[in-house]
mmCIF file of C-alpha atoms in Angstrom:
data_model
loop_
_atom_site.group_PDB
_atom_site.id
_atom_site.type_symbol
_atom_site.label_atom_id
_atom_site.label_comp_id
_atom_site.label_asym_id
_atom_site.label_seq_id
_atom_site.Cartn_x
_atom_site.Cartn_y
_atom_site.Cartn_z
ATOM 1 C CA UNK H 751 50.938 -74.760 -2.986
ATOM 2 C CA UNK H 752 53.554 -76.743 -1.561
ATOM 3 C CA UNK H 753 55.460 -77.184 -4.619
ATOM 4 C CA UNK H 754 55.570 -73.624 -5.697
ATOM 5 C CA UNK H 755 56.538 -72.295 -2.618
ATOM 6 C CA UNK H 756 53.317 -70.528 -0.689
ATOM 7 C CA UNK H 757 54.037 -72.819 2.415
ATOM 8 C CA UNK H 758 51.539 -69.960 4.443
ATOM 9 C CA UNK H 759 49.000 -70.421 2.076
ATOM 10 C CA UNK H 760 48.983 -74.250 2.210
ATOM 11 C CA UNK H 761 48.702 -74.318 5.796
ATOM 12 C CA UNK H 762 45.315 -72.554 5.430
ATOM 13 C CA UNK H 763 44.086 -75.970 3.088
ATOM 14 C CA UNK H 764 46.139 -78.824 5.321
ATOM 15 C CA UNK H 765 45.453 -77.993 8.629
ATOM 16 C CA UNK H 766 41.676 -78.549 7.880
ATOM 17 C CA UNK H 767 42.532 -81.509 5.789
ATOM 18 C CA UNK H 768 44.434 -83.057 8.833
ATOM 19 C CA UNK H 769 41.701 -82.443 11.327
ATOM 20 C CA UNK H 770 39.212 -83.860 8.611
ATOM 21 C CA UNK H 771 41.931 -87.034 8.059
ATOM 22 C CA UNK H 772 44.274 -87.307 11.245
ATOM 23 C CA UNK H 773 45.579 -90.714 9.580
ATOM 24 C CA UNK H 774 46.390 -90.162 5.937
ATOM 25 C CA UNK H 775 50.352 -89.958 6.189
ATOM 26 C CA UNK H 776 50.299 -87.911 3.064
ATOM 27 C CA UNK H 777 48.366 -84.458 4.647
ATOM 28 C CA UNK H 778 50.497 -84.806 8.138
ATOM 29 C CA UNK H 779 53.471 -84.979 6.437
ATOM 30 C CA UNK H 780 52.712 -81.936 3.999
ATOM 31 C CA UNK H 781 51.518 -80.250 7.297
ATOM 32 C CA UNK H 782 54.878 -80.925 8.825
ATOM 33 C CA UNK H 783 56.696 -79.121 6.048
ATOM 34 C CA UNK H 784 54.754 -76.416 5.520
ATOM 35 C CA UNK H 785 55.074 -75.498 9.526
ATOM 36 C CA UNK H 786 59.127 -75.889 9.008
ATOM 37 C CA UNK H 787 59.135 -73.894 5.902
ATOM 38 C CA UNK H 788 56.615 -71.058 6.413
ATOM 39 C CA UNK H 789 57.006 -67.984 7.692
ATOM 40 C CA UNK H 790 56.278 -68.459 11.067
ATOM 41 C CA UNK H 791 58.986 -71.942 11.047
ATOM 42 C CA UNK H 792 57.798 -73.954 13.500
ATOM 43 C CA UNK H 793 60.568 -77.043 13.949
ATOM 44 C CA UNK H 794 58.444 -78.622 17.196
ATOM 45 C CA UNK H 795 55.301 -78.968 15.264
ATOM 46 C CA UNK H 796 56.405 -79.563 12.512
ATOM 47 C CA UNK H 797 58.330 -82.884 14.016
ATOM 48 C CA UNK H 798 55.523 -83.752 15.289
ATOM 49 C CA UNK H 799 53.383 -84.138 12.190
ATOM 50 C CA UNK H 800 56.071 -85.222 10.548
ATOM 51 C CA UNK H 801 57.044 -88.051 12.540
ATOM 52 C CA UNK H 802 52.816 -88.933 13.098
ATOM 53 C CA UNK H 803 53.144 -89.230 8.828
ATOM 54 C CA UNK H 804 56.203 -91.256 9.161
ATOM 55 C CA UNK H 805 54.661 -94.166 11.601
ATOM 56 C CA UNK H 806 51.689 -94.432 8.826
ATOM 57 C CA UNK H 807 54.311 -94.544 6.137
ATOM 58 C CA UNK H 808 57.930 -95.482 7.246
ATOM 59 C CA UNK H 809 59.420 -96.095 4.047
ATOM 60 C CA UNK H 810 58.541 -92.912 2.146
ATOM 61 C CA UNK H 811 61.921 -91.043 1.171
ATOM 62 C CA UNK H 812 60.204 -87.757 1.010
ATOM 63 C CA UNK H 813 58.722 -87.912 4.713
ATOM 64 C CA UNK H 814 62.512 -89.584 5.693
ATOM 65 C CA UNK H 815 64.368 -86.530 3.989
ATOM 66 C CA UNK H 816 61.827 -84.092 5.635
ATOM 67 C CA UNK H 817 62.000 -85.836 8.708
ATOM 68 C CA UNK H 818 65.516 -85.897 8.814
ATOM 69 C CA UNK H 819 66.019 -82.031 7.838
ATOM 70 C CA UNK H 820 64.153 -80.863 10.947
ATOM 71 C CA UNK H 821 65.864 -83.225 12.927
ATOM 72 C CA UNK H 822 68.915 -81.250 11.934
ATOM 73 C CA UNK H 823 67.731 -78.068 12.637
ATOM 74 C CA UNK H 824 66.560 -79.339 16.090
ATOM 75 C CA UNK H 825 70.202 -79.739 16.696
ATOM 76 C CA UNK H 826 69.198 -83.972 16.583
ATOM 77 C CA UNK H 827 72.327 -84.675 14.252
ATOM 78 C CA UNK H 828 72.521 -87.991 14.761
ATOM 79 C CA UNK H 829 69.042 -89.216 14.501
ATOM 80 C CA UNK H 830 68.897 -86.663 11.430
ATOM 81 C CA UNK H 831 71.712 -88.367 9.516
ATOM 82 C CA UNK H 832 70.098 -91.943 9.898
ATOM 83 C CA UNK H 833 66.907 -90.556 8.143
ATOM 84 C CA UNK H 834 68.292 -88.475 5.839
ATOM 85 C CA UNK H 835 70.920 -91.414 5.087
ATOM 86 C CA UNK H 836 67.523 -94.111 4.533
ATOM 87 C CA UNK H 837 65.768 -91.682 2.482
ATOM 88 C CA UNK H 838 68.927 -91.975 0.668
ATOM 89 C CA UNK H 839 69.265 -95.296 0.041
ATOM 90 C CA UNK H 840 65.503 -95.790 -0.554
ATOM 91 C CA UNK H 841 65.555 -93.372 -3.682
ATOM 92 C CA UNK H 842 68.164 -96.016 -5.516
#
């Protein structure tokens, strides 16, 4: 659902999924984005899955990027460049 867009409609599968599986990186970090992207954009909780998924998984360039983005948004600029700059550089 993620990739096609329905961000509300994947929350309804991944928040189960993370309460089921707190410590696979891969459902907090799809949790994270589909909080900042839905309808309802939620930047806090979002960072907050996001950077759970992150600790389990720090050299992922997706969950950097993602990371990174809501950094920005959070008005984090700094912090959100270094991410979004490793994500970068881990995609070569």
């Amino acid at each position: 659902m993620l990739k096609v867009g329905n961000f509300a409609g994947a929350l309804d599968f991944l928040r189960p999924c993370v309460e089921l599986w707190p410590e696979e990186a891969d459902y907090q970090g799809a949790l994270g984005w589909a909080l900042y992207k839905g309808p309802k954009r939620d930047a806090e909780g979002a960072r907050l899955h996001l950077e759970k998924a992150n600790a389990m998984k720090a050299d992922d360039p997706v969950l950097l990027f993602r990371l990174g983005m809501v950094l920005r948004k959070l008005g984090e600029t700094g912090p959100a460049q270094e991410l979004l700059d490793r994500a970068k550089s881990l995609e070569k």
